[in-house]
Short mmCIF file of C-alpha atoms and ligand atoms in Angstrom, two decimals:
data_model
loop_
_atom_site.label_atom_id
_atom_site.label_comp_id
_atom_site.label_asym_id
_atom_site.label_seq_id
_atom_site.Cartn_x
_atom_site.Cartn_y
_atom_site.Cartn_z
CA MET B 1 16.50 25.97 -7.16
CA THR B 2 12.84 25.05 -6.70
CA SER B 3 11.39 24.32 -3.25
CA ALA B 4 11.19 20.73 -4.39
CA ARG B 5 15.00 20.48 -4.59
CA ARG B 6 15.85 22.21 -1.33
CA SER B 7 17.89 20.37 1.27
CA GLY B 8 16.40 19.11 4.52
CA ALA B 9 17.55 22.10 6.57
CA ALA B 10 16.18 24.59 4.07
CA LEU B 11 12.92 22.68 3.82
CA LYS B 12 12.34 23.35 7.50
CA ARG B 13 12.48 27.08 6.90
CA PHE B 14 10.15 26.90 3.93
CA ALA B 15 7.63 24.60 5.61
CA PRO B 16 4.19 26.16 5.38
CA VAL B 17 2.95 26.97 8.88
CA ASP B 18 -0.81 26.62 8.74
CA ILE B 19 -1.49 30.35 8.72
CA ASP B 20 -4.94 29.56 7.40
CA PHE B 21 -5.84 27.34 10.43
CA PRO B 22 -7.58 30.08 12.53
CA ASP B 23 -9.69 31.23 9.54
CA MET B 24 -10.57 27.68 8.52
CA LEU B 25 -11.40 26.82 12.12
CA LEU B 26 -13.77 29.76 12.49
CA GLU B 27 -15.39 29.00 9.14
CA GLY B 28 -15.83 25.32 10.05
CA LEU B 29 -17.27 26.12 13.47
CA SER B 30 -19.67 28.65 11.94
CA SER B 31 -21.05 26.11 9.47
CA GLU B 32 -23.90 23.70 10.03
CA PRO B 33 -23.02 20.98 11.01
CA LYS B 34 -19.78 22.16 12.66
CA ARG B 35 -16.57 20.67 11.29
CA ILE B 36 -12.79 20.83 11.42
CA ALA B 37 -10.96 19.38 8.40
CA SER B 38 -8.95 16.25 9.23
CA LYS B 39 -5.78 17.64 7.64
CA TYR B 40 -5.43 19.83 10.77
CA PHE B 41 -4.81 16.74 12.93
CA TYR B 42 -1.20 16.61 11.82
CA ASP B 43 0.70 19.32 13.69
CA GLU B 44 3.80 18.11 15.50
CA ALA B 45 1.88 16.68 18.47
CA GLY B 46 -0.79 15.20 16.17
CA ALA B 47 1.82 13.48 13.98
CA LYS B 48 3.36 11.93 17.13
CA LEU B 49 -0.04 10.77 18.34
CA PHE B 50 -0.74 9.23 14.94
CA GLN B 51 2.54 7.30 15.22
CA GLN B 52 1.33 5.98 18.58
CA ILE B 53 -2.01 5.00 17.01
CA CYS B 54 -0.12 2.96 14.39
CA ASP B 55 1.45 0.89 17.20
CA LEU B 56 -1.79 0.23 19.11
CA PRO B 57 -2.92 -3.39 19.40
CA GLU B 58 -6.42 -2.42 18.20
CA TYR B 59 -5.15 -0.47 15.16
CA TYR B 60 -4.52 -3.46 12.85
CA LEU B 61 -4.05 -1.31 9.71
CA THR B 62 -0.33 -0.46 9.95
CA ARG B 63 1.05 -3.84 10.97
CA THR B 64 -1.18 -5.71 8.50
CA GLU B 65 -0.16 -3.50 5.60
CA LEU B 66 3.53 -3.75 6.55
CA SER B 67 3.38 -7.51 6.64
CA LEU B 68 1.72 -7.54 3.18
CA LEU B 69 4.41 -5.19 1.86
CA ARG B 70 7.16 -7.47 3.20
CA ARG B 71 5.51 -10.63 2.00
CA TYR B 72 4.79 -9.49 -1.56
CA ALA B 73 7.74 -7.13 -2.11
CA GLY B 74 9.10 -9.34 -4.91
CA GLU B 75 5.80 -9.15 -6.79
CA PHE B 76 5.64 -5.36 -6.46
CA ALA B 77 9.20 -5.15 -7.80
CA ARG B 78 8.27 -7.26 -10.83
CA LEU B 79 5.21 -5.11 -11.60
CA ILE B 80 6.99 -1.78 -11.11
CA GLY B 81 10.09 -2.87 -13.03
CA PRO B 82 13.70 -1.61 -12.97
CA ASP B 83 14.92 2.01 -13.01
CA ALA B 84 11.55 3.41 -11.94
CA GLU B 85 10.60 6.72 -10.42
CA ILE B 86 8.54 6.29 -7.23
CA VAL B 87 6.10 9.03 -6.24
CA GLU B 88 4.76 8.74 -2.70
CA PHE B 89 1.59 10.68 -1.92
CA GLY B 90 2.15 12.03 1.60
CA ALA B 91 5.32 11.48 3.66
CA GLY B 92 4.36 8.16 5.14
CA SER B 93 6.40 5.82 7.28
CA HIS B 94 10.04 5.32 6.32
CA GLU B 95 9.49 1.64 7.08
CA LYS B 96 6.90 1.13 4.34
CA ILE B 97 8.72 3.02 1.58
CA GLY B 98 11.95 1.42 2.82
CA VAL B 99 10.55 -2.07 2.18
CA LEU B 100 9.47 -1.04 -1.31
CA LEU B 101 12.74 0.71 -2.28
CA SER B 102 14.81 -2.23 -0.98
CA SER B 103 12.88 -4.67 -3.13
CA LEU B 104 13.07 -2.68 -6.39
CA GLU B 105 15.69 -3.17 -9.06
CA ARG B 106 17.80 0.02 -9.27
CA PRO B 107 15.07 2.47 -8.18
CA ARG B 108 16.04 5.73 -9.82
CA THR B 109 14.21 8.55 -8.10
CA TYR B 110 11.96 8.85 -5.09
CA VAL B 111 9.60 11.84 -4.95
CA PRO B 112 7.74 12.12 -1.62
CA VAL B 113 4.98 14.74 -1.89
CA GLU B 114 3.98 16.18 1.47
CA ILE B 115 2.51 19.45 2.76
CA SER B 116 4.19 19.29 6.19
CA GLY B 117 7.84 20.33 6.03
CA GLU B 118 8.60 18.64 9.37
CA SER B 119 7.34 15.24 8.22
CA LEU B 120 9.06 15.58 4.86
CA VAL B 121 12.44 16.49 6.36
CA GLY B 122 12.41 13.51 8.73
CA LEU B 123 11.51 11.08 5.96
CA VAL B 124 13.96 12.49 3.42
CA ASP B 125 16.93 12.39 5.82
CA ARG B 126 16.18 8.79 6.68
CA ILE B 127 15.69 7.60 3.08
CA ARG B 128 18.83 9.39 1.88
CA ALA B 129 20.80 7.64 4.62
CA ASP B 130 19.29 4.20 4.00
CA HIS B 131 19.19 4.33 0.18
CA PRO B 132 22.11 6.49 -0.96
CA GLN B 133 21.82 5.18 -4.52
CA VAL B 134 18.32 6.68 -4.92
CA ASP B 135 17.91 10.29 -6.05
CA VAL B 136 15.47 11.67 -3.45
CA ARG B 137 13.53 14.74 -4.66
CA PRO B 138 11.13 15.96 -1.96
CA LEU B 139 8.20 18.02 -3.09
CA LEU B 140 6.68 20.30 -0.47
CA ALA B 141 3.13 20.42 -1.82
CA ASP B 142 -0.47 19.39 -1.28
CA PHE B 143 -0.70 16.12 -3.20
CA THR B 144 -4.42 16.59 -3.83
CA ALA B 145 -3.63 19.64 -6.02
CA PRO B 146 -2.06 19.41 -9.50
CA LEU B 147 1.71 18.81 -9.09
CA PRO B 148 4.40 20.77 -10.97
CA PRO B 149 5.49 18.52 -13.88
CA THR B 150 9.10 19.80 -13.72
CA ILE B 151 9.88 17.69 -10.64
CA PHE B 152 9.29 14.43 -12.52
CA SER B 153 11.80 12.76 -14.83
CA PRO B 154 10.60 12.62 -18.45
CA GLY B 155 10.55 9.23 -20.19
CA VAL B 156 10.97 7.23 -16.95
CA ARG B 157 8.48 4.58 -15.85
CA ARG B 158 6.69 6.02 -12.85
CA ALA B 159 4.88 4.22 -10.01
CA GLY B 160 2.82 5.87 -7.31
CA PHE B 161 2.80 4.64 -3.71
CA PHE B 162 -0.12 5.57 -1.47
CA PRO B 163 -0.11 3.34 1.63
CA GLY B 164 -1.96 3.54 4.94
CA SER B 165 -5.52 3.71 3.54
CA THR B 166 -5.27 7.50 3.51
CA ILE B 167 -7.59 7.27 0.50
CA GLY B 168 -10.24 6.33 3.10
CA ASN B 169 -10.08 9.86 4.54
CA PHE B 170 -11.44 11.22 1.24
CA MET B 171 -15.15 11.33 0.43
CA ARG B 172 -15.94 8.95 -2.43
CA ASP B 173 -16.06 11.65 -5.13
CA GLU B 174 -12.86 13.23 -3.76
CA ALA B 175 -11.22 9.80 -3.86
CA ARG B 176 -12.28 9.39 -7.50
CA ASP B 177 -10.91 12.84 -8.40
CA PHE B 178 -7.61 12.14 -6.65
CA LEU B 179 -7.27 8.77 -8.39
CA ALA B 180 -8.07 10.34 -11.77
CA GLY B 181 -5.24 12.87 -11.27
CA ALA B 182 -2.88 10.08 -10.18
CA ALA B 183 -3.80 8.02 -13.26
CA ARG B 184 -2.80 10.94 -15.49
CA LEU B 185 0.48 11.52 -13.64
CA LEU B 186 1.41 7.82 -13.64
CA LYS B 187 0.43 7.05 -17.26
CA GLY B 188 2.52 4.13 -18.51
CA GLY B 189 3.17 2.92 -14.93
CA GLY B 190 0.81 2.32 -12.05
CA LEU B 191 -0.25 2.95 -8.48
CA LEU B 192 0.36 0.69 -5.46
CA ILE B 193 -2.27 1.66 -2.91
CA GLY B 194 -3.24 0.37 0.54
CA VAL B 195 -6.96 0.24 1.27
CA ASP B 196 -8.66 -0.76 4.51
CA LEU B 197 -11.46 -3.30 4.08
CA VAL B 198 -15.07 -3.46 5.25
CA LYS B 199 -15.17 -5.88 8.19
CA ASP B 200 -16.79 -6.76 11.52
CA PRO B 201 -17.97 -3.40 12.95
CA ALA B 202 -16.68 -4.43 16.40
CA LEU B 203 -13.09 -4.57 15.08
CA LEU B 204 -13.50 -1.21 13.38
CA HIS B 205 -15.02 0.33 16.48
CA ALA B 206 -12.12 -0.91 18.63
CA ALA B 207 -9.53 0.47 16.17
CA TYR B 208 -10.91 4.02 16.54
CA ASN B 209 -11.89 3.78 20.22
CA ASP B 210 -8.74 2.22 21.68
CA SER B 211 -8.57 1.33 25.35
CA ALA B 212 -5.50 3.54 25.99
CA GLY B 213 -7.36 6.61 24.71
CA VAL B 214 -4.71 7.54 22.12
CA THR B 215 -7.24 8.08 19.31
CA ALA B 216 -9.28 10.27 21.67
CA ALA B 217 -6.13 12.31 22.44
CA PHE B 218 -5.47 12.60 18.68
CA ASN B 219 -9.01 13.96 18.23
CA TYR B 220 -8.75 16.31 21.26
CA ASN B 221 -5.45 17.63 19.91
CA LEU B 222 -7.53 19.67 17.43
CA LEU B 223 -8.93 21.61 20.39
CA VAL B 224 -5.48 21.94 21.99
CA ARG B 225 -4.26 23.32 18.68
CA ALA B 226 -7.22 25.71 18.46
CA ASN B 227 -6.42 27.01 21.96
CA ARG B 228 -2.77 27.56 21.02
CA GLU B 229 -3.09 28.87 17.47
CA ALA B 230 -6.53 30.47 17.28
CA GLY B 231 -6.87 32.10 20.71
CA ALA B 232 -9.63 29.63 21.60
CA ASN B 233 -10.58 28.57 25.13
CA PHE B 234 -11.92 25.05 24.63
CA ASP B 235 -12.22 23.10 27.88
CA LEU B 236 -11.37 19.56 26.74
CA ALA B 237 -13.31 18.02 29.63
CA ARG B 238 -16.49 19.51 28.17
CA PHE B 239 -16.13 17.57 24.89
CA ALA B 240 -16.30 13.82 24.23
CA HIS B 241 -14.46 11.74 21.60
CA TYR B 242 -17.10 9.89 19.55
CA ALA B 243 -16.17 7.55 16.70
CA PRO B 244 -19.04 5.28 15.57
CA TYR B 245 -18.98 3.02 12.50
CA ASN B 246 -21.68 3.91 9.98
CA VAL B 247 -22.63 0.50 8.52
CA GLU B 248 -24.58 1.88 5.52
CA GLN B 249 -21.87 4.31 4.48
CA HIS B 250 -18.97 1.92 5.26
CA ARG B 251 -17.15 4.57 7.25
CA ILE B 252 -15.88 5.46 10.70
CA GLU B 253 -17.14 8.93 11.56
CA MET B 254 -15.13 10.90 14.08
CA TYR B 255 -16.60 13.73 16.16
CA LEU B 256 -15.96 15.86 19.23
CA VAL B 257 -19.31 16.17 21.00
CA SER B 258 -20.14 19.04 23.34
CA ARG B 259 -21.08 17.61 26.74
CA ALA B 260 -23.05 20.76 27.65
CA ALA B 261 -24.54 23.94 26.22
CA GLN B 262 -21.58 26.31 26.19
CA LEU B 263 -19.96 29.34 24.60
CA VAL B 264 -16.36 29.00 23.40
CA ARG B 265 -14.12 31.87 22.33
CA VAL B 266 -12.48 31.32 18.92
CA CYS B 267 -10.48 34.06 17.16
CA GLY B 268 -12.11 36.73 19.34
CA ARG B 269 -15.67 35.51 18.56
CA LYS B 270 -18.09 33.50 20.67
CA VAL B 271 -19.15 30.14 19.21
CA ALA B 272 -22.27 28.57 20.75
CA PHE B 273 -22.56 24.81 21.27
CA ALA B 274 -25.77 23.02 22.22
CA GLU B 275 -25.56 20.06 24.58
CA GLY B 276 -24.77 16.99 22.44
CA GLU B 277 -23.78 19.05 19.39
CA PRO B 278 -20.98 17.40 17.38
CA ILE B 279 -17.97 18.83 15.56
CA HIS B 280 -17.20 16.50 12.67
CA THR B 281 -13.44 15.84 12.42
CA GLU B 282 -12.89 12.84 10.11
CA TRP B 283 -14.36 10.21 7.78
CA SER B 284 -12.46 6.96 7.42
CA TYR B 285 -14.07 5.00 4.57
CA LYS B 286 -13.68 1.24 4.28
CA TYR B 287 -14.03 -0.55 0.94
CA THR B 288 -14.71 -4.02 -0.34
CA VAL B 289 -12.12 -5.18 -2.89
CA GLU B 290 -14.75 -5.05 -5.66
CA ASP B 291 -15.96 -1.59 -4.67
CA PHE B 292 -12.46 -0.17 -4.70
CA ARG B 293 -11.64 -1.73 -8.07
CA ALA B 294 -14.82 -0.21 -9.50
CA LEU B 295 -13.84 3.22 -8.15
CA ALA B 296 -10.33 2.89 -9.61
CA SER B 297 -11.80 1.93 -13.02
CA GLN B 298 -14.08 4.98 -12.95
CA ALA B 299 -10.96 7.07 -12.31
CA GLY B 300 -9.24 5.68 -15.43
CA PHE B 301 -7.03 2.95 -13.95
CA ILE B 302 -7.02 -0.70 -14.97
CA PRO B 303 -7.22 -2.60 -11.66
CA ARG B 304 -4.81 -5.56 -11.71
CA GLU B 305 -3.41 -7.59 -8.77
CA VAL B 306 -4.85 -7.36 -5.24
CA TRP B 307 -3.18 -8.76 -2.13
CA CYS B 308 -5.05 -9.32 1.15
CA ASP B 309 -4.06 -10.82 4.50
CA PRO B 310 -5.64 -14.16 5.49
CA ASP B 311 -8.11 -12.41 7.82
CA GLN B 312 -9.24 -10.05 5.04
CA LEU B 313 -8.47 -6.98 7.13
CA PHE B 314 -6.51 -4.95 4.60
CA SER B 315 -5.82 -4.85 0.87
CA ILE B 316 -3.04 -3.59 -1.40
CA HIS B 317 -3.99 -2.94 -5.03
CA TRP B 318 -1.85 -2.56 -8.13
CA LEU B 319 -3.68 -0.21 -10.49
CA GLU B 320 -2.24 0.10 -13.96
CA ALA B 321 -2.25 3.61 -15.38
C1 AVI O 401 -4.41 8.46 8.23
N1 AVI O 401 -5.68 7.68 8.26
C2 AVI O 401 -5.63 6.62 7.26
C3 AVI O 401 -6.06 7.22 9.60
C4 AVI O 401 -7.37 6.38 9.52
O1 AVI O 401 -7.35 5.26 10.01
O2 AVI O 401 -8.34 6.86 8.94
C5 AVI O 401 -6.27 8.40 10.54
C6 AVI O 401 -6.80 7.97 11.88
N2 AVI O 401 -7.82 8.52 12.50
C7 AVI O 401 -8.01 7.92 13.64
N3 AVI O 401 -7.15 6.95 13.77
C8 AVI O 401 -6.36 6.96 12.68
#
């Protein structure tokens, strides 16, 4: 049995703990400028904080995308067709994939690809319970790396699902590379992808600087994690959450900024911070519809339908592979 076919309970045991986190942390904090990769946000506490972010009044992304998914489910079903295999990149919300699976005609297989065993187990259990007719084949893997072809059903029309504007957390060339790989995997089918749109900077600023401080806590959780898993002694009060919108680059930039000159212990070493020195933690790119279609074309897709909400906050694209 491959790891991809293991049951929920077994998946838990085989979940990769991020044994590379301390090394990556030290490497990132030794580089110039300092950085921590955004994939490290999602430990158990980080995943819970992200769920809270999705429910914030300022974070329009999740509710807007969900309402588009509900509203246009019939159109997605027509484009994807009957008896399809659905590949989800990342274990997203059971609500979003649930809407899609419920609308499809006899969906055959559902392959969620996710690097966190915990997230995958939760999603798989829920989807198996809600959609017993669908063959759920979880794949514990990094979806940005080439995927083992054996997990996929040969000769079946395949559609990818990549909601949440996670594509925005990739640099533009990384996004193109990911899309090019997806186009190869989904040849003969297509990709349904949620993409956040360029908009009033004030709305974007509010979405990443919420009044309840949940996004700040999500950012600080990287330091909490470093203290727990990398023997670090970050004092959270000596760092500030900073998430400006870069208008030229069309992206939210997230940082933890040192409030003072200080030395922090990380993995038995001393890391020096100057007053005001940032640690970069995330990019969140926003696209215009035209820009994203151009990127998808460069990656080998044929951009087809696009659905947006009336306020032009969010878009869902059907890209034919
Ligand atoms: C997962 N990703 C699409 C979120 C975003 O909006 O870029 C992550 C996030 N970072 C801060 N708030 C939410």
